[in-house]
PDB file of C-alpha atoms in Angstrom:
ATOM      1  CA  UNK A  29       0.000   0.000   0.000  1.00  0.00           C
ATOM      2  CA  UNK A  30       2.897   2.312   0.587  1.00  0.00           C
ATOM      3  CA  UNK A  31       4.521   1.519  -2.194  1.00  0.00           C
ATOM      4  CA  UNK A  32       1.193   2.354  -4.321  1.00  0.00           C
ATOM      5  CA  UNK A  33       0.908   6.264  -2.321  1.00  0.00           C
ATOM      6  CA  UNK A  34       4.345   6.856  -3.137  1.00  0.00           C
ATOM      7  CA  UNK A  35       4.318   6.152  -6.834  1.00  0.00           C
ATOM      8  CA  UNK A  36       1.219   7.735  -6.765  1.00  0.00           C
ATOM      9  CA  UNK A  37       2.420  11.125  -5.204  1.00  0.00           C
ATOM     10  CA  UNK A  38       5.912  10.862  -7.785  1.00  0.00           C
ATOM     11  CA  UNK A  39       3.324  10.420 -10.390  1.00  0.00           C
ATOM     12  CA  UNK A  40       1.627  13.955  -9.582  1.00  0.00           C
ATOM     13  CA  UNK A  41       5.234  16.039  -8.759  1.00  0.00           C
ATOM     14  CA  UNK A  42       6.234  15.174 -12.705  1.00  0.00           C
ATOM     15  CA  UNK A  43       3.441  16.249 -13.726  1.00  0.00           C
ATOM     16  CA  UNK A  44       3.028  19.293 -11.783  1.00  0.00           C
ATOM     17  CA  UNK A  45       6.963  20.386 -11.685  1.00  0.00           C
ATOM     18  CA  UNK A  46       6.925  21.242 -15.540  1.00  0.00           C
ATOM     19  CA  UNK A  47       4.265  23.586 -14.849  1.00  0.00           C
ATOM     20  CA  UNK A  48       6.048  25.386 -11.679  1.00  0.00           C
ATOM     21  CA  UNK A  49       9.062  25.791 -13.005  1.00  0.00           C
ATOM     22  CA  UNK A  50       7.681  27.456 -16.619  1.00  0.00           C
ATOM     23  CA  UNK A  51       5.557  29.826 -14.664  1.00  0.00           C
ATOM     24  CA  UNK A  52       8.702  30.438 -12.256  1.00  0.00           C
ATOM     25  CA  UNK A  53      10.677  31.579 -15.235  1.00  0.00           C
ATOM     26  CA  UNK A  54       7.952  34.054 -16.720  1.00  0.00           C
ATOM     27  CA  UNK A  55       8.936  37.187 -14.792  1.00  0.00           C
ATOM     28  CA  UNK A  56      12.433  36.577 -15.927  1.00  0.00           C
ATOM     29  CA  UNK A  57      11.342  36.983 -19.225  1.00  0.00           C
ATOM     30  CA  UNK A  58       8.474  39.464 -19.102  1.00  0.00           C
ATOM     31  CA  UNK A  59      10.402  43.044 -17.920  1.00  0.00           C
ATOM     32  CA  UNK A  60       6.823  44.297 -17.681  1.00  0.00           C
ATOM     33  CA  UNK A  61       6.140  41.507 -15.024  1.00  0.00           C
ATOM     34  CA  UNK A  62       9.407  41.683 -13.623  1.00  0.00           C
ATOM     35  CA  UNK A  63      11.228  45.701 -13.070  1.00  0.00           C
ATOM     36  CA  UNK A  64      14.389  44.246 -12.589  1.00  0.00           C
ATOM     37  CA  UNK A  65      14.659  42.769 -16.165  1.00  0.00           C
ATOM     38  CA  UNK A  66      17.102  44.246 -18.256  1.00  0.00           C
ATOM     39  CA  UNK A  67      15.716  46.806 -21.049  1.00  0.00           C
ATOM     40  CA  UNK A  68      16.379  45.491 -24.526  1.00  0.00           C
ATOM     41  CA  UNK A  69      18.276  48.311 -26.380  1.00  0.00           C
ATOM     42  CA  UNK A  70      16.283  49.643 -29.414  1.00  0.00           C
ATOM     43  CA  UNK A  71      19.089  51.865 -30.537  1.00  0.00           C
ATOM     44  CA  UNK A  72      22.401  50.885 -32.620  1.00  0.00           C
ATOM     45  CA  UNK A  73      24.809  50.010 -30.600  1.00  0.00           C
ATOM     46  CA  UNK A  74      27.950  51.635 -30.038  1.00  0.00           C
ATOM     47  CA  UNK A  75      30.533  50.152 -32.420  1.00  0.00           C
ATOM     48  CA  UNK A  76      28.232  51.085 -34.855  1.00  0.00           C
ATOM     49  CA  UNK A  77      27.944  54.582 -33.802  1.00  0.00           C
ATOM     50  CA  UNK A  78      31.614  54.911 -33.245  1.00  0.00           C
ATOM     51  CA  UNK A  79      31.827  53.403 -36.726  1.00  0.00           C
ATOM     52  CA  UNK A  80      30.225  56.596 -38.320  1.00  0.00           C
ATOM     53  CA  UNK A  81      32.614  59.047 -36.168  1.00  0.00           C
ATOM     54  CA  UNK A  82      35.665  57.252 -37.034  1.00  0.00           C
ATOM     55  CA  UNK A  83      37.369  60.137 -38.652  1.00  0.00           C
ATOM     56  CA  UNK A  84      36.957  63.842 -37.599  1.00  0.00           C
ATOM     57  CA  UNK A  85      36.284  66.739 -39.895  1.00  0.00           C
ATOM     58  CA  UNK A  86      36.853  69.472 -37.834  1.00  0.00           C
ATOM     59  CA  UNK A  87      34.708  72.473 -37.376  1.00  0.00           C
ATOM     60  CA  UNK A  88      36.423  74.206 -34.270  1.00  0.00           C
ATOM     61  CA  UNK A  89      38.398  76.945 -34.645  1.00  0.00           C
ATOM     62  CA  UNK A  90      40.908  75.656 -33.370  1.00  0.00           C
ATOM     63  CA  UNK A  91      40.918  72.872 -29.777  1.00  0.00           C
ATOM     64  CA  UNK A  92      39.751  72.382 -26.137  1.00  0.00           C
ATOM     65  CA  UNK A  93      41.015  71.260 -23.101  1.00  0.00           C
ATOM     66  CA  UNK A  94      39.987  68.858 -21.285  1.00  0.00           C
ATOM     67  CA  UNK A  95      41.178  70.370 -17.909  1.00  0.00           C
ATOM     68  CA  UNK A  96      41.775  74.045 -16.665  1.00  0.00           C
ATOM     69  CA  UNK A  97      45.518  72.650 -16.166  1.00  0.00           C
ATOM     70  CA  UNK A  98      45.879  70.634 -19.164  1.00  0.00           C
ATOM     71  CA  UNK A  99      49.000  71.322 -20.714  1.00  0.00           C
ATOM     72  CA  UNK A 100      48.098  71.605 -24.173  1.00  0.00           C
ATOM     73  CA  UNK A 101      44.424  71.717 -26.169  1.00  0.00           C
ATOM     74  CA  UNK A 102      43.928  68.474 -28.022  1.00  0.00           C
ATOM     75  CA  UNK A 103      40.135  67.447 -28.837  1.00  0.00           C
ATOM     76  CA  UNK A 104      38.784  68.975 -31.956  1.00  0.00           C
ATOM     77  CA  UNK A 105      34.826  69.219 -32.265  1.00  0.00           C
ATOM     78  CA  UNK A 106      34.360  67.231 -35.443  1.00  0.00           C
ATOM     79  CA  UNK A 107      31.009  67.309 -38.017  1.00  0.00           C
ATOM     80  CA  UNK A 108      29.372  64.208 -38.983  1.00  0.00           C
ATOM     81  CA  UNK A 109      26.448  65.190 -41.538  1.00  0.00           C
ATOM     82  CA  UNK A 110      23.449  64.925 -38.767  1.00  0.00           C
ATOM     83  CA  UNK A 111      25.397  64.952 -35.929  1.00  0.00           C
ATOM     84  CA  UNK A 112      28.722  66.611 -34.020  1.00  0.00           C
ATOM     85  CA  UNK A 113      31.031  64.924 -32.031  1.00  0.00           C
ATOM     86  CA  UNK A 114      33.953  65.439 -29.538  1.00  0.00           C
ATOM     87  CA  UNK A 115      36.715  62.333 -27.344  1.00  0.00           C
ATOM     88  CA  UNK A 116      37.131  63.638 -24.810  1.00  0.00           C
ATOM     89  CA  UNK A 117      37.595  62.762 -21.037  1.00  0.00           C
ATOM     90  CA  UNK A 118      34.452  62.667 -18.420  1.00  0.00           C
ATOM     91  CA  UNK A 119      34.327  65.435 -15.409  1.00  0.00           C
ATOM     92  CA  UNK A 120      31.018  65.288 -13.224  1.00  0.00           C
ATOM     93  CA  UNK A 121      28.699  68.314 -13.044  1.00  0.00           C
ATOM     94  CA  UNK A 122      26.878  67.761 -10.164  1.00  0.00           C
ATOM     95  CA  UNK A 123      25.269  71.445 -10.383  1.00  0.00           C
ATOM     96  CA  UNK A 124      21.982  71.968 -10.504  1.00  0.00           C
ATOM     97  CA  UNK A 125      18.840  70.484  -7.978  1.00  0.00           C
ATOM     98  CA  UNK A 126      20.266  69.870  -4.744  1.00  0.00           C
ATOM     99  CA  UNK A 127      20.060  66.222  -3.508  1.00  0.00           C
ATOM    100  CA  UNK A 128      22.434  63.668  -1.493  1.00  0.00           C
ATOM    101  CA  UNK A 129      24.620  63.141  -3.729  1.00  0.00           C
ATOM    102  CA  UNK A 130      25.036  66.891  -5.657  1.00  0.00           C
ATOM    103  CA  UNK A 131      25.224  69.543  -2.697  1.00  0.00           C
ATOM    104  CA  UNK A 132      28.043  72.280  -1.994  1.00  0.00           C
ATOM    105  CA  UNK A 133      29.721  69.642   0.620  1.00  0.00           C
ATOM    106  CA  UNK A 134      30.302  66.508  -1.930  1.00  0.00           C
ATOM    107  CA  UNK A 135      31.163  69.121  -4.612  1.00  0.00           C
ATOM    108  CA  UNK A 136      33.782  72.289  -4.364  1.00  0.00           C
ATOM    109  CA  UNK A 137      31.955  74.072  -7.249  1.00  0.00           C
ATOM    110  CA  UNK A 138      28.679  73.207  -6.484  1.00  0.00           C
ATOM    111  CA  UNK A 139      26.184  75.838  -8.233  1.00  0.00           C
ATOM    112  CA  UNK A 140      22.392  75.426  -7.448  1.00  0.00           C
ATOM    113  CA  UNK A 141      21.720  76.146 -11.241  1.00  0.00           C
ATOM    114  CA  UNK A 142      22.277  74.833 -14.668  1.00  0.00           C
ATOM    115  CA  UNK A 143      21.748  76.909 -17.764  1.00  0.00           C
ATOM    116  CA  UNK A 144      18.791  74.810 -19.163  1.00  0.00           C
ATOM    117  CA  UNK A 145      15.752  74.452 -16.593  1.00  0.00           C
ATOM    118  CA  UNK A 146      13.236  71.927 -16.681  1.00  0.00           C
ATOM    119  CA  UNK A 147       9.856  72.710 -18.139  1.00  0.00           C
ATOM    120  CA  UNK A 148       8.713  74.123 -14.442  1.00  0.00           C
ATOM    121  CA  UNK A 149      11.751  76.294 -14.465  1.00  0.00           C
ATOM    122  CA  UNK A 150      13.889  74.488 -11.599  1.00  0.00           C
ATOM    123  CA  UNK A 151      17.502  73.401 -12.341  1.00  0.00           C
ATOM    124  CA  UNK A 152      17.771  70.397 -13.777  1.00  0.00           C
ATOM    125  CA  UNK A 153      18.460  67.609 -11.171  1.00  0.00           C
ATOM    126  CA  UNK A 154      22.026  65.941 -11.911  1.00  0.00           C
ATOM    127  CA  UNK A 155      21.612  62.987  -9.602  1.00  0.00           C
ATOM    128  CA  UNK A 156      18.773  61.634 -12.103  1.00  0.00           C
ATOM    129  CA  UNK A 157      18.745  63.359 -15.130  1.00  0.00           C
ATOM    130  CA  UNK A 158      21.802  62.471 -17.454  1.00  0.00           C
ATOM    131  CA  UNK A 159      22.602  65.432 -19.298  1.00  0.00           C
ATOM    132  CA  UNK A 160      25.935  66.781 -21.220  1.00  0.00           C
ATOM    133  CA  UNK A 161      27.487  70.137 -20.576  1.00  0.00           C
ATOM    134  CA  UNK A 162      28.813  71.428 -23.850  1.00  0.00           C
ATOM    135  CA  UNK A 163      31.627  74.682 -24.035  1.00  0.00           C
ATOM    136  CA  UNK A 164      29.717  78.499 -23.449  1.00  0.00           C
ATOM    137  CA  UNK A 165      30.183  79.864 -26.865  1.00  0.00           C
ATOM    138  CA  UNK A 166      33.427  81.534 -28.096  1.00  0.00           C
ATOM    139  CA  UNK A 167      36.013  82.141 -30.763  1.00  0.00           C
ATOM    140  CA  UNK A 168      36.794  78.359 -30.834  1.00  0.00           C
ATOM    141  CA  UNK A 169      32.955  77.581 -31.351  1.00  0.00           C
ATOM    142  CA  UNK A 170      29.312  78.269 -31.177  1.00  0.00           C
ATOM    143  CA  UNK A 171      27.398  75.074 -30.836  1.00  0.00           C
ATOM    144  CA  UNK A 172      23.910  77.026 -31.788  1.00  0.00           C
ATOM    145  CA  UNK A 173      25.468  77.378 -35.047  1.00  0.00           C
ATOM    146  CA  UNK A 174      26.198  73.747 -35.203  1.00  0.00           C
ATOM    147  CA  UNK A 175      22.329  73.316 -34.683  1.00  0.00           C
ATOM    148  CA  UNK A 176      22.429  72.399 -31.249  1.00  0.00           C
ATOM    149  CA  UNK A 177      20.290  73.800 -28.233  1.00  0.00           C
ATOM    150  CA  UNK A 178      19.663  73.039 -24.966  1.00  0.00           C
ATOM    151  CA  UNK A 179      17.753  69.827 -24.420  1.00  0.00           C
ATOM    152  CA  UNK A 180      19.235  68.565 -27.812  1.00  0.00           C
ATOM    153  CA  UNK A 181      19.960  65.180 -27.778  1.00  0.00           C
ATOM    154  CA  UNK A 182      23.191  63.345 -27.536  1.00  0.00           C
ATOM    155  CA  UNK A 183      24.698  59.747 -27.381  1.00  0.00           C
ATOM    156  CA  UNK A 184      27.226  59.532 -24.965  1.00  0.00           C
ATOM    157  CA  UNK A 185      29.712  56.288 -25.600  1.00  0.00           C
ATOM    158  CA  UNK A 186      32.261  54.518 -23.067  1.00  0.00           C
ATOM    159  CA  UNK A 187      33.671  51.003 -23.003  1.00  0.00           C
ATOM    160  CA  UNK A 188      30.862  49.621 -25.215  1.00  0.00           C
ATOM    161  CA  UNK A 189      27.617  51.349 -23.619  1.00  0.00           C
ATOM    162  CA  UNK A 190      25.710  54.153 -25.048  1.00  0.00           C
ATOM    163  CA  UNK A 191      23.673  56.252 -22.481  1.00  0.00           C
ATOM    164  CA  UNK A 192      21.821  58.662 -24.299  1.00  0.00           C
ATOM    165  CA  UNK A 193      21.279  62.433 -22.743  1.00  0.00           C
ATOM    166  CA  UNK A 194      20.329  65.900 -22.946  1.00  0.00           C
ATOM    167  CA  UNK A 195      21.955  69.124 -23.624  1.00  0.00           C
ATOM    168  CA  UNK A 196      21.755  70.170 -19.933  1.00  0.00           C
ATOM    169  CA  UNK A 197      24.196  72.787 -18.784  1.00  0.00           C
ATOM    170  CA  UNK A 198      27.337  75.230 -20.389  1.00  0.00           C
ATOM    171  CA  UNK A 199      31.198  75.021 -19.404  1.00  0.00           C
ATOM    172  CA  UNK A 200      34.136  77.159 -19.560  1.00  0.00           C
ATOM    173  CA  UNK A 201      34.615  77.989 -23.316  1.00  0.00           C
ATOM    174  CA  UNK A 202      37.860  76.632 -23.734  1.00  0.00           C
ATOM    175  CA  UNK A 203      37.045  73.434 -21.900  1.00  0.00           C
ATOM    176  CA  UNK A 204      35.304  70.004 -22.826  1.00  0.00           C
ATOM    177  CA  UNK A 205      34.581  67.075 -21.806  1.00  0.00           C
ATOM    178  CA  UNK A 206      31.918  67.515 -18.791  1.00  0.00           C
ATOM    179  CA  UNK A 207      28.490  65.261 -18.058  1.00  0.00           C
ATOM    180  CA  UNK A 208      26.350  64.750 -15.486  1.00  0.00           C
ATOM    181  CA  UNK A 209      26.194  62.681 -12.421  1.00  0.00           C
ATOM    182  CA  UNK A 210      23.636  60.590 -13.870  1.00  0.00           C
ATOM    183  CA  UNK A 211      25.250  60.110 -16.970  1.00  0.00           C
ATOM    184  CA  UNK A 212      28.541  58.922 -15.401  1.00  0.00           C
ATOM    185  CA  UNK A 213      26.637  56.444 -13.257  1.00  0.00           C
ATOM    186  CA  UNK A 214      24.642  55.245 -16.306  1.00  0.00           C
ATOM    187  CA  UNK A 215      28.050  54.356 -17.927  1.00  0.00           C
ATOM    188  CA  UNK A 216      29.572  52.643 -14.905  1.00  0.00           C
ATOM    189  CA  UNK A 217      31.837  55.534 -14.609  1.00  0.00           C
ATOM    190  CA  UNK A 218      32.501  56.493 -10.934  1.00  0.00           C
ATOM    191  CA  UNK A 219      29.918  59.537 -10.581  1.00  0.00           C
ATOM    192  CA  UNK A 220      31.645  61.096  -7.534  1.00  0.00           C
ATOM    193  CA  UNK A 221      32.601  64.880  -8.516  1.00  0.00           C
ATOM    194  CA  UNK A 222      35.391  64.787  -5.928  1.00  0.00           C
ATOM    195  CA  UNK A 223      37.033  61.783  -7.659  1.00  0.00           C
ATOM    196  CA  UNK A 224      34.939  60.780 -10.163  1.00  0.00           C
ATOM    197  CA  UNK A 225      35.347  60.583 -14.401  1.00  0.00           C
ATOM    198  CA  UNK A 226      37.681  59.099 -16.377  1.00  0.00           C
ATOM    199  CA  UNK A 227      40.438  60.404 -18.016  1.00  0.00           C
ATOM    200  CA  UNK A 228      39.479  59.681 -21.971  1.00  0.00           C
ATOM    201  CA  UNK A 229      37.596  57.642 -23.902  1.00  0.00           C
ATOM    202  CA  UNK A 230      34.198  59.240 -24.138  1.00  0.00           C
ATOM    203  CA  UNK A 231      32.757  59.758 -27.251  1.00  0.00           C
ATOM    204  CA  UNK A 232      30.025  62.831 -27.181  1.00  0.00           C
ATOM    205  CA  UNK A 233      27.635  62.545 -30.380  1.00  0.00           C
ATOM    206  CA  UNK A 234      25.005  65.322 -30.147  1.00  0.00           C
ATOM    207  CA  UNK A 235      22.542  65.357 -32.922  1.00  0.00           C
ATOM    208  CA  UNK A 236      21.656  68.485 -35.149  1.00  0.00           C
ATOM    209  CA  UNK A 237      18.204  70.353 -34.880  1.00  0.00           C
ATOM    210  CA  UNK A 238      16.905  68.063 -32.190  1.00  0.00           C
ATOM    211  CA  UNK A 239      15.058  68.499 -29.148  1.00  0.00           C
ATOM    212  CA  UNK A 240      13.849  66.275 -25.729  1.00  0.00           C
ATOM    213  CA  UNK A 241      10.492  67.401 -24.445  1.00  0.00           C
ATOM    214  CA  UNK A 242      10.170  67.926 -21.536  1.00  0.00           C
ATOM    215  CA  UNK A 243      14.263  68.364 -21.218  1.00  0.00           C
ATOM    216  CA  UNK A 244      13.674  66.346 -17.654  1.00  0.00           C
ATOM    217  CA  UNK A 245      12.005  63.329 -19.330  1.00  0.00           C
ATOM    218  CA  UNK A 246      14.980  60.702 -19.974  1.00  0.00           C
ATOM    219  CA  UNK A 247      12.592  58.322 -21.187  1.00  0.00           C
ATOM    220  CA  UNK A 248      11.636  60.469 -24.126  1.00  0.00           C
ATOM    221  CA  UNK A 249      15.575  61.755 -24.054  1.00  0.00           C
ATOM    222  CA  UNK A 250      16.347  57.889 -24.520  1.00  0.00           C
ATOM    223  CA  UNK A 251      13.841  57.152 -27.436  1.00  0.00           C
ATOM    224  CA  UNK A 252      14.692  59.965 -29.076  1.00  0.00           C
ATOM    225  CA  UNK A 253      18.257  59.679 -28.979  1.00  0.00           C
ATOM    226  CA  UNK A 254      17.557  56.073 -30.494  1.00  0.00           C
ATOM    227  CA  UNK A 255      15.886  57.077 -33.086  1.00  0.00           C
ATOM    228  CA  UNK A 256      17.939  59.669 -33.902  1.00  0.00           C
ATOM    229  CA  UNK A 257      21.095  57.382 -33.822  1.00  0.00           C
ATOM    230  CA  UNK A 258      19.663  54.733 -35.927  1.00  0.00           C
ATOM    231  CA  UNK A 259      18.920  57.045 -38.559  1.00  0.00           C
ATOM    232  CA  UNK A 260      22.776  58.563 -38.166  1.00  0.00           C
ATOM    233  CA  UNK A 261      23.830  54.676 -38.528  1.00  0.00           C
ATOM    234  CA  UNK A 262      21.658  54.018 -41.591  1.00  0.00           C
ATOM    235  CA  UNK A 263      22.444  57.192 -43.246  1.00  0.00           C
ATOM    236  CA  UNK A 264      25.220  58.108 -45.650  1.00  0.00           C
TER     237      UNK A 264
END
């Protein structure tokens, strides 16, 4: 008799455990039923970008810094048909919204503004929103006549990722090479602006005539930017 209950209760586990463990694995591959799930890029990806900005036809007059004590000006803002582009290195604005992690004691040059506001007029918030800073217009170059604006949108590349963001804030004019907070972090980059960034090895592509609305929304900042890039990729 026992032997007849137990075959009887293996019978019902192998018929039941094919059933458990395909409705175990449906959050893993639903992202709607399961947030942590990994978003599947829509975008190019960034060899392919990097493939159109291989070679630089410079429009500068002339070359930035990436530092206030660089020794020498070296990176060229270069055009690329429907985009421009700059390598550079990656130093952390953290200006803007205050918040934990951007405030005047983690950051010596804090400054509770940023050039573009949001749509409700408030600094844009660097902790969440990535965002570029591009050079305040000067002899060297005047990125509205280039076609960009603020809350243009731009596909920032490191070490295979692309993280796309806004036009968010200006620099010194004879510097570049400057994101956000948000935008470091989205690239694995440490985002700390006391010792934070990287060195080199950023690309900057910021597309022509283009615009994020609301400038605070990186979810339209991110579909935009992919649509934008895929057209770059697929054009001539």
């Amino acid at each position: 008799m026992r032997k007849l209950v137990l075959l009887a209760i293996l019978a019902i586990a192998a018929a039941v455990l094919p059933t458990a463990l395909a409705a175990a694995a449906t959050p893993a591959a639903n992202p709607a039923a399961n947030p942590a799930a990994e978003r599947i890029q829509a975008g190019p990806t960034a060899d392919q970008i990097l493939a159109k900005v291989a070679s630089c036809k410079q429009i500068s007059n002339g070359k930035y810094k990436t530092d206030e004590d660089s020794g020498s000006a070296t990176v060229p803002v270069c055009d690329a048909g429907k985009a421009v582009f700059w390598k550079a290195d990656m130093d952390i604005d953290c200006d803007g919204q205050r918040t934990t992690e951007c405030n005047e004691n983690t950051d010596c040059c804090f400054l509770p503004d940023t050039a573009f506001p949001q749509s409700d007029g408030k600094p844009l918030n660097a902790a969440k929103l990535p965002y570029i800073v591009v050079p305040s217009s000067s002899s060297i170059w005047n990125y509205e006549n280039s076609g960009l604006r603020g809350g243009g949108s731009c596909a920032v590349i490191y070490n295979g990722k692309v993280e796309y963001a806004v036009i968010g804030d200006t620099g010194p004019n004879k510097i570049i090479g400057e994101a956000s907070y948000a935008t470091a972090k989205g690239l694995g980059i440490n985002p700390d602006p006391k010792n934070g960034g990287v060195d080199s090895g950023v690309t900057y592509v910021c597309f022509k005539d283009s615009a994020v609305n609301p400038i605070e929304d990186h979810g339209a900042a991110t579909s935009t930017g992919e649509k934008l890039a895929s057209a770059f990729v697929g054009g001539n």
